[in-house]
Structure formats: C-alpha cells, structure tokens
Coordinates of C-alpha atoms in Angstrom, one line a residue:
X1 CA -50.1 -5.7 109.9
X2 CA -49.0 -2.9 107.4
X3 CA -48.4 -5.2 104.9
X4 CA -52.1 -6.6 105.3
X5 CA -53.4 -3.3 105.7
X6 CA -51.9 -2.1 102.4
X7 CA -52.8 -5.6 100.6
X8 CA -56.7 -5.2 101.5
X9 CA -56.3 -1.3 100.5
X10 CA -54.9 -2.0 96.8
X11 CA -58.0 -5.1 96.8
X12 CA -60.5 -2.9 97.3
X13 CA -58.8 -0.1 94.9
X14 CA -58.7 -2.9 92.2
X15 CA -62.1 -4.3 92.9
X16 CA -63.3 -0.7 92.6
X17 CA -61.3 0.0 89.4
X18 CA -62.9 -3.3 87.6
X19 CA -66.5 -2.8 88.9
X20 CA -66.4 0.8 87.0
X21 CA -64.8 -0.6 83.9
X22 CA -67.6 -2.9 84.0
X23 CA -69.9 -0.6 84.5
X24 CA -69.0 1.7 82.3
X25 CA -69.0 -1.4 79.6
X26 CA -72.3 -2.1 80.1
X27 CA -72.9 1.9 79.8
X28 CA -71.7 1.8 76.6
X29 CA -73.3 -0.7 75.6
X30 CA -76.8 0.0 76.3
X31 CA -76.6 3.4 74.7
X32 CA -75.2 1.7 71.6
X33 CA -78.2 -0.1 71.4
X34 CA -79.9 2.8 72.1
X35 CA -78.5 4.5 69.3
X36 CA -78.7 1.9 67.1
X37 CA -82.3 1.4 67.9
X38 CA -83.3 5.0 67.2
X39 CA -81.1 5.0 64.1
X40 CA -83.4 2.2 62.6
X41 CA -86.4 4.7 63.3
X42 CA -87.4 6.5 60.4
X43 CA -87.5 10.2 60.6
X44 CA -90.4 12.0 61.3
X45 CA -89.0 13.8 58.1
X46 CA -88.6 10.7 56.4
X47 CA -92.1 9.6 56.9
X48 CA -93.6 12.7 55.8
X49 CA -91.8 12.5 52.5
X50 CA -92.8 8.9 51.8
X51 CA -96.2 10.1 52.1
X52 CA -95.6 13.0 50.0
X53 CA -94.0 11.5 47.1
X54 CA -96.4 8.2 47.6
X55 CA -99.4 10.6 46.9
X56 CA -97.6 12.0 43.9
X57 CA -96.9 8.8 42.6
X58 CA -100.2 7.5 43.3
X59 CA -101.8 11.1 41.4
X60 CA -99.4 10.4 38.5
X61 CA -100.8 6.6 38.1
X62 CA -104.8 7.0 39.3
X63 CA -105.5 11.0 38.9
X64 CA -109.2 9.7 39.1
X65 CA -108.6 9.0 42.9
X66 CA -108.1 12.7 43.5
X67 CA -110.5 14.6 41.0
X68 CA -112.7 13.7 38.4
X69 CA -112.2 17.7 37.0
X70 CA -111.5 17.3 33.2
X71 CA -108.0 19.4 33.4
X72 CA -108.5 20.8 30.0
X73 CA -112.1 21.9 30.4
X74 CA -112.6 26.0 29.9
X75 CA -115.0 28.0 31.3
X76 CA -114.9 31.7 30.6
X77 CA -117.1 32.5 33.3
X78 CA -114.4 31.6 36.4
X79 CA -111.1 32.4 34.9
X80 CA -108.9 33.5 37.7
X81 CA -111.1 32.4 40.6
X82 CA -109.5 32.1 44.1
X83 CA -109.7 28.6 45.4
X84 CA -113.2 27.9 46.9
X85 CA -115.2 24.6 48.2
X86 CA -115.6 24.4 44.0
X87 CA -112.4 25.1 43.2
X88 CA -109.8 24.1 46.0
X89 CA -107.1 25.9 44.2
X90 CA -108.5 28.2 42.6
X91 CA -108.7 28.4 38.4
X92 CA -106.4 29.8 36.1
X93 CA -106.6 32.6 33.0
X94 CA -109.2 30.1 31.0
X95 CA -111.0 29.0 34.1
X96 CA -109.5 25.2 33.7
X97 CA -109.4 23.8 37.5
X98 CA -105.9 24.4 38.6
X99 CA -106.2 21.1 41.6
X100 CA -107.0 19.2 38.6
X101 CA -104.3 20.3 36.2
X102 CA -101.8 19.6 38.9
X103 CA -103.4 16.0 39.7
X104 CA -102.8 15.4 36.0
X105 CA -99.7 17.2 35.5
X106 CA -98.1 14.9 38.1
X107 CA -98.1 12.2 35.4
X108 CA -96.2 14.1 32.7
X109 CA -93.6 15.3 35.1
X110 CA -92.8 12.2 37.1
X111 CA -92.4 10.5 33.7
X112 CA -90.1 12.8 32.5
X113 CA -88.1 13.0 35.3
X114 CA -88.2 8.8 35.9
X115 CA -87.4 8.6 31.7
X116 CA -84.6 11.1 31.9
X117 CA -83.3 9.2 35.4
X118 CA -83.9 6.0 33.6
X119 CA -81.3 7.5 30.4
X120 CA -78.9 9.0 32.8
X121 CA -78.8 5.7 34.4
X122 CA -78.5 3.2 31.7
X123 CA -75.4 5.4 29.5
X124 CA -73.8 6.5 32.8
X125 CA -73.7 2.6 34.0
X126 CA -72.1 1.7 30.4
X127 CA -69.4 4.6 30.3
X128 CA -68.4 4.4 33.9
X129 CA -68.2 0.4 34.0
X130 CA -66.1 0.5 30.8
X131 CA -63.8 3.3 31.9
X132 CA -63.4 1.3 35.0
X133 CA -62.2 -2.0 33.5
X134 CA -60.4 -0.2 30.5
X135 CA -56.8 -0.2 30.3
X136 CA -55.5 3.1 31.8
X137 CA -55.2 4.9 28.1
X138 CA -59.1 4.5 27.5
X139 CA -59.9 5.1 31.2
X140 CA -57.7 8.5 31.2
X141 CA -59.9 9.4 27.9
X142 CA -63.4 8.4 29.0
X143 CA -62.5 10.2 32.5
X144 CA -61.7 13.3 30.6
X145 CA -64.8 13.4 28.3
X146 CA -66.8 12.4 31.4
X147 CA -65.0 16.0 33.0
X148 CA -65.5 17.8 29.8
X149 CA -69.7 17.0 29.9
X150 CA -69.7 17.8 33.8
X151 CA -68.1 21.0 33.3
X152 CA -71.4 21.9 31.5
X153 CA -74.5 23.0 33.9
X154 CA -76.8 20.4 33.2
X155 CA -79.5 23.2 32.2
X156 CA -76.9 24.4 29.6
X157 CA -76.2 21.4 28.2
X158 CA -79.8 20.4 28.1
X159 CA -80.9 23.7 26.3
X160 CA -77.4 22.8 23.3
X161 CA -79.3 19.2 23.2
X162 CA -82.8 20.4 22.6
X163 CA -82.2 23.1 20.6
X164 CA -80.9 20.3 18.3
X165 CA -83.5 17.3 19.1
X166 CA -86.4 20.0 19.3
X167 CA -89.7 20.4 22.0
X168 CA -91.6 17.4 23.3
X169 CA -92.3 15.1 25.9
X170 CA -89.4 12.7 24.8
X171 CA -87.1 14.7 24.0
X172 CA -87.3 17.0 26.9
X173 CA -86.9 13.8 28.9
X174 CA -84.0 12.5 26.7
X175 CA -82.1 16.0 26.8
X176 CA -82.1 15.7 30.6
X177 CA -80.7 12.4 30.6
X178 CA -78.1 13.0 28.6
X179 CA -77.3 15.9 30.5
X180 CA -77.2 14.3 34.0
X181 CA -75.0 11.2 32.6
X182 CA -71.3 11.9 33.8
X183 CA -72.5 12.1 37.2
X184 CA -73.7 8.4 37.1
X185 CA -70.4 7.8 34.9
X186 CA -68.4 9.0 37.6
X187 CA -69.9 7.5 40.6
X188 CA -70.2 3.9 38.5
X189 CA -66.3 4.3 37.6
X190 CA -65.3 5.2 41.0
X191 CA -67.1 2.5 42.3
X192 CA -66.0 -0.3 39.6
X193 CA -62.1 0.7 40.4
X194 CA -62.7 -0.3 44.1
X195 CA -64.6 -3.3 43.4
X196 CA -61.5 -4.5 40.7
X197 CA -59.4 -4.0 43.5
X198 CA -60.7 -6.0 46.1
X199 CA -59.5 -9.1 47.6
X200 CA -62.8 -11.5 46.7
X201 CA -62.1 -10.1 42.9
X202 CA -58.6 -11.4 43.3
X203 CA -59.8 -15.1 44.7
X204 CA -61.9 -15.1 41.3
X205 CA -59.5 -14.4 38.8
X206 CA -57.4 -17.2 40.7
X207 CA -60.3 -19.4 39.5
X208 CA -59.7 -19.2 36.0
X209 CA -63.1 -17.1 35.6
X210 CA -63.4 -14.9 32.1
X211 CA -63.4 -11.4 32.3
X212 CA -66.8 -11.2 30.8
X213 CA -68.0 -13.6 33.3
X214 CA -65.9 -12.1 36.3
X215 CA -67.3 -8.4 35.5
X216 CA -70.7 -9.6 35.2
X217 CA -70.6 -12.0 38.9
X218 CA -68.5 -9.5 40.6
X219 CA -68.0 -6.3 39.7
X220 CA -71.3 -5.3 38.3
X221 CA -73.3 -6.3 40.7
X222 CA -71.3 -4.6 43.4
X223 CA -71.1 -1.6 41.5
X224 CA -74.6 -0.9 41.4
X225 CA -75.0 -0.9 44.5
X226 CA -75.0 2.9 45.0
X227 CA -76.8 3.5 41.7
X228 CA -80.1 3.4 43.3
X229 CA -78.9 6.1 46.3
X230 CA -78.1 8.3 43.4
X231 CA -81.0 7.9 41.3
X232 CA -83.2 8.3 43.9
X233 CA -81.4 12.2 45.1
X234 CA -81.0 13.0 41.6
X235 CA -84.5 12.4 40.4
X236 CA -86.0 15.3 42.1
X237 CA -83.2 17.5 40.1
X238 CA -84.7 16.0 36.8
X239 CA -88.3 16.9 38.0
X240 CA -87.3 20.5 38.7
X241 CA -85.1 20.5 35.7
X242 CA -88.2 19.2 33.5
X243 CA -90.1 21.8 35.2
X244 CA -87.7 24.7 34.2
X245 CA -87.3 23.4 30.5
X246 CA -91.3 23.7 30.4
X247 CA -91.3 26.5 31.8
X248 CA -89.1 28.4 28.5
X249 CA -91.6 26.6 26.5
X250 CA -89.0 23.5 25.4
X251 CA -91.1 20.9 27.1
X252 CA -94.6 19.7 26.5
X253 CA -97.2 22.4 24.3
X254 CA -100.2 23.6 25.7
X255 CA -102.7 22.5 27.0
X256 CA -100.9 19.5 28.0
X257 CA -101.0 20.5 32.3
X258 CA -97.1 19.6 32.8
X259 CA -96.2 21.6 36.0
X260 CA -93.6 23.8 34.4
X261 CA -96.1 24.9 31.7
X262 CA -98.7 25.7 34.6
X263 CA -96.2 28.1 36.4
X264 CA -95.6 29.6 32.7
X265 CA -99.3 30.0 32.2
X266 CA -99.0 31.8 35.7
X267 CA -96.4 34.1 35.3
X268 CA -98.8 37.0 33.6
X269 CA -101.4 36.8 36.2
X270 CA -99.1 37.0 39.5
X271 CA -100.5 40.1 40.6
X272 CA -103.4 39.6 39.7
X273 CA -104.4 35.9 40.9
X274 CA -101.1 35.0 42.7
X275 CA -102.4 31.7 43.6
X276 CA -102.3 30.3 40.1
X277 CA -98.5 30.4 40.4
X278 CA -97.7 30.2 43.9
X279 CA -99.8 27.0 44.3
X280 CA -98.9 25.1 41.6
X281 CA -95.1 26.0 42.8
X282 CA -95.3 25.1 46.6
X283 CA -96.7 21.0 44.9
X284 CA -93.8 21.2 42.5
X285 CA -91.5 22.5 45.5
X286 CA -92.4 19.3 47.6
X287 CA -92.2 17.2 45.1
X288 CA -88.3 17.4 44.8
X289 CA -87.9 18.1 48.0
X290 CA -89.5 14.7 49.2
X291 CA -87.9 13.2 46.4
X292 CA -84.4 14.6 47.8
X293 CA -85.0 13.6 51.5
X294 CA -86.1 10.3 50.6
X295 CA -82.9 10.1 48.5
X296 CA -81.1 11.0 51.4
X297 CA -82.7 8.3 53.9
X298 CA -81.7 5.8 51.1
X299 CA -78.1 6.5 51.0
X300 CA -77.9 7.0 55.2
X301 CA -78.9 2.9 55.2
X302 CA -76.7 1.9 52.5
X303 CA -74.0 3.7 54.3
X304 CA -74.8 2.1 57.5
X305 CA -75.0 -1.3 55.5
X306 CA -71.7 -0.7 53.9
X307 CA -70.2 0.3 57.1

C-alpha cells in the first residue's frame, strides 16, 4: 500500500514537473516571437528619420517641389525679416528668402557629403582589401600609415588638405574624403582578415581557384558587406563636416546657399535676427541626426542578419 502510495506521489510529482517544463517552453517561445516580431518593427524614431532625410533628399533633387523663391534674389527692403506667411523663415542681411536658400542649399551639401562618402569609400575599400590580403610585412606598414592618418582629427587633416588643394565645391568634398579614409581602411581590413580565414574560403582554395578570382568571388563580396552600415552613420559626419569647412569660408563662395555658408552669413546678425542662424542650424542639425539614426537602424539588421 505504501509502496503504491509513494509510486502515484513521485507520478504526479513528475507529471507536474514535465507539464511546467512544457509550459514554460511554450512561454518562451511565444515571447521569442514576440520579440522577434517587435524587433522587425521599425522605430517610431526610425520612421521619423526616413522621413526626414527622404524630404532632404527629395529638396536636394526637386527644390521646385518646396519653393519656387529664387534663393539668390535680394531685396533691400526685407533684409532681416522674421519669418511671416511671406517668408516662413524669415530673410537674411540682403533680404534673400532664408526657406529657399535652405531648399537649395540641401543640394550642395548632400553632394558634398555623398562625393566625399563616395571618396572615403572607394580608397578605404582599396587600402583595407590590399592590407588584408598582403603578406604580413605590407599589412604591418599599410596598418600603420592607416594609424598614422587616424591619429589626425578629420577636421585637421581636412583643413592640411585644403590648404593645399584650395576652396571649392570639389575640393571641399575631396579633402573630406580623404580625411575620413582610414576608418573605411580599417573596418574593410578587419573585415577581409576574417573573411580569409573562414572555412568556405578554405573549400575554395582546395578548388584550385586564383587568388584574383578567389578575392573577387569570396572575399570581396563578403567584405563589403558592412561598408554600407558605415557609410550610411558616417555620412551625416561628412555633412556636418562640409558644413563646418563652409562655415571658415573653405567651402563653396557666396552666394552659392550651402548650409555652412548660411550659418556664416548668420553669425553677425545673431542678436539682432536670431532666426537667420538658429533656423538654418536646427535643418542642418536634423539632417545628420537622421542621417545618423538611419545609420544606426541599418547596422542593428545587418547585425541581426549576421547573427
């Protein structure tokens, strides 16, 4: 009788014991999904930046969709008018329309920063690929000149290269590139001496390929792969940086409407008509940091992809 007792006591024990593993299996498993399902949810964050940057971009390539102000028009008669119904921005020291210099101002400074992303990109990808399939001799010496730029602020470097290309449009846009390049280098060689030693690189070379055709199957394409993420977070610094440059007069002359040379045309007038500054500063502001959240979004999916 005891020993039945006992046998039906450890049952129900055990039954008990499986039904809450179970059920705390299943538990699990619906607040994975859960998760999982929320985690493909863009951000409210996220969304607001796409829009953000999307009307930028969309300024930058149709500035007749938003105004059809001419930004270089003056009129001595409204200079340093508050923003009004006529003006929703206000004007600046020459009366120009400050909404429509910053409409067309989008253009210049998206290009710069998307040229100088584009020349980061390009030399980066070259250095850091061949410093990743070098012998170790030429990868120690490309890895220490890559140090040797990136010990350099990227402003600093950027004022050494245009003091020696001079102002412009294209060179202010070239200076930055060349100034953001060992951080592409560096992610592009880190990325190239993981891919070399993988195991599906190893099956390849067992298949006679050439190293020319086994970098350009396997490792280049796998090594771009994070490019992208880092273009993305880095061009808002190449905005801001094209801004700043502008700004010290080393980018595009006047009248050209670039955003940096607005908030230079600005800085006289501050007390005076705050708004042509403060304005100009909050688009240029939201710019980058759209442009840094949508970077970040970016590099949270590859992540989860690479996972």
């Amino acid at each position: 009788m005891t020993s039945t007792t006992n046998e039906s006591t450890s049952f129900r024990l055990s039954s008990r014991a499986a039904g809450t593993g179970l059920g705390g299996v299943l538990t699990r498993l619906v607040q994975l999904r859960r998760a999982l399902h929320v985690s493909r949810r863009p951000r409210v964050t996220t969304v607001i930046a796409a829009i953000i940057f999307g009307a930028v971009v969309l300024a930058a390539i149709a500035p007749g969709l938003f105004t059809r102000t001419d930004p270089l028009a003056i009129d001595a008669l409204q200079f340093n008018e508050p923003p009004s119904a006529e003006h929703l921005l206000g004007t600046d020291y020459l009366g120009r329309d400050l909404l429509a210099r910053v409409i067309h101002g989008a253009r210049y400074s998206l290009t710069i920063g998307l040229v100088a992303t584009a020349v980061a990109v390009t030399f980066g990808l070259v250095i850091g690929l061949l410093a990743g399939i070098s012998p170790r001799w030429l990868d120690t010496a490309l890895a220490r000149l890559i140090d040797v730029l990136a010990s350099f602020p990227a402003i600093l470097l950027a004022l050494v290269v245009i003091g020696i290309t001079g102002t412009g449009i294209v060179n202010l846009a070239i200076t930055l590139g060349i100034a953001t390049i060992p951080t592409y280098a560096r992610v592009v060689r880190a990325q190239t001496h993981r891919v070399i030693r993988s195991d599906y690189v190893a099956q390849a070379r067992t298949f006679g390929l050439t190293p020319g055709r086994l970098v350009l199957r396997h490792v280049l394409p796998n090594a771009l792969g994070v490019v992208p993420v880092v273009a993305t977070i880095e061009l808002g610094g190449a905005i801001i940086g094209a801004a700043s440059l502008s700004f010290l007069g080393l980018g595009p002359q006047p009248p050209t409407p670039e955003w940096g040379a607005i908030l230079a045309d600005s800085r006289d007038f501050l007390m005076l008509a705050p708004w042509t500054g403060i304005l100009p500063g909050l688009v240029l502001t939201a710019t980058v940091i759209s442009a840094n959240i949508l970077g970040r979004a970016i590099k949270r999916r590859y992540e989860r992809r690479s996972a």
